[in-house]
Amino acid sequence: MSPVTSSGDMNGVGEKWTLNNPLQEVDSEVYEMIKDEKDRQKKGLEMIASENFTSLAVMECMGSCLANKYSEGQPGQRYYGGNEFIDKLELLAQSRSLELYNLDPASWGVNVQPYSGSPANFAVYTALVEPHGRIMGLDLPDGGHLTHGFFTNKAKISATSIFFESMPYKVDPSTGLIDYDALEKSAALFKPKLIIAGISCYARNLDYARFRQIADQNGSLLMADMAHVSGLVATGHVPSPFEFCDVVTSTVHKTLRGPRAGIIFFRRGLKEVDRNGKEIMYDYENKINMAVFPGLQGGPHNHAIAGIAVAMKHAATQEFKDYQTNVVNNAKTLAAGLADLGYKIVTGGTDNHIVHVDLKSSHVKLSGAKGELILEQVNISCNKNTVPGDKSALNPSGIRLGTPSLTTRGLGKENIMTVVGFIDAALHIAVDAQAQSGPKLVDFKAKLEDEKFVSRVQELRNKVEEFAAAFRLPGHDDI
Ligand code: DSN
């Protein structure tokens, strides 16, 4: 893919032509900004649980000619011409997605066109739940996702609570585990059309069989949003939702390590034979395909769809399986290492790639915002997060950490223990600053600007960056 760099008037049409000149030359301002971000990624420790570093091969798809093409519709039934190769790519992405999860195409279909996870979820509700129909998802402060129907007593935050009626289920605040008994009771009263089994910050495996039982008691559909764990499902490191669910949505860029995109799996074929011997078929396919396009989206992102095909191929390899083993082992090491230092780990540990730390109930007694801030200052990225029992999502008590990105960079158990040391050292700088600033975030931020704290932060940041820069990072060298 070496670019032709001619800027001459090759065709004699009297126009200067620079479209094959490299970014660095065409727009050095943008090039430098991307380069700065690449540099940040290289020198930092990326611990946002939903992020990962995709492969060079996926990046090549994302920057390919596929980004030029319109192809509304399904393979073989497009609204535009010129889709011979686009059709082949989309069919390949579909078949590889089904194969990765051992799904028989007679019983399961997949739509690979959603732009990302949020549109995928909205498309499922649009397809299968009538307007103002009822959905139940894990509450956002309890580890659910915005698109599982989040609202507060002040506002309907997510469109999934504006256009559908949602009732959350919760975790038990004493254990941090999903309270399935309470869900069962609420569902019996609310009679949801659809129950969502999915998480954004929950370090334990889901009991899909129990979800199915509760769904069946109420005639509800069951959808899993496996976005966070789809890579781990592919390799058998966490339970698969497919046996129990009607529909499974996912993103492709988290543990699955593909392009930024979403997918929807749906059951198809024979559902049951009724008591009169009549065959009843699943009717999700057409509804879901129609909800994605023309219902909600326009042209599929064909560059992302090619990236999905590549990511699904990669995810079927032993290399990927070994990677996921390391993701989980690293998360367990991280959780145990922090717990040994006195940090309270929500649910006491992890089954997956997430480590959820309750800072306020730990010895450091810091808010999640202060934890996130100090870690960012030493170039460790994570996000503040509510913990069970938090009253305000705006002032959460914890942080969410994840190991997919660090594991992609090749960190193993010993390296993770070094990271534990960095996290602890950073949080202790914050403890000392808070002791002088008092509890308010604004005062805490100001205190960190004192010479003494600036130099402590800088010293630790230097160590973090020197450590991180030694690890591999997929993608282009400069950007
Ligand atoms: N933003 C993702 C996460 O952090 O979990 C979900 O959309």
Short mmCIF file of C-alpha atoms and ligand atoms in Angstrom, two decimals, residues 48 50 118 145 200 228 254 383 400, ligand 1:
data_model
loop_
_atom_site.label_atom_id
_atom_site.label_comp_id
_atom_site.label_asym_id
_atom_site.label_seq_id
_atom_site.Cartn_x
_atom_site.Cartn_y
_atom_site.Cartn_z
CA ILE A 48 -9.94 1.21 30.51
CA SER A 50 -13.62 -1.55 27.33
CA SER A 118 -25.36 1.33 21.27
CA HIS A 145 -25.00 0.13 30.33
CA SER A 200 -20.49 -2.69 31.48
CA HIS A 228 -17.49 -6.61 27.24
CA LYS A 254 -13.40 -4.63 23.34
CA ASN A 383 -12.45 5.38 34.61
CA ARG A 400 -12.96 0.27 36.92
N1 DSN B 1 -18.07 2.77 26.83
C1 DSN B 1 -18.14 1.34 27.03
C2 DSN B 1 -17.63 0.91 28.35
O1 DSN B 1 -16.73 1.58 28.82
O2 DSN B 1 -18.07 -0.05 28.93
C3 DSN B 1 -19.48 0.80 26.78
O3 DSN B 1 -20.12 1.42 25.74
#
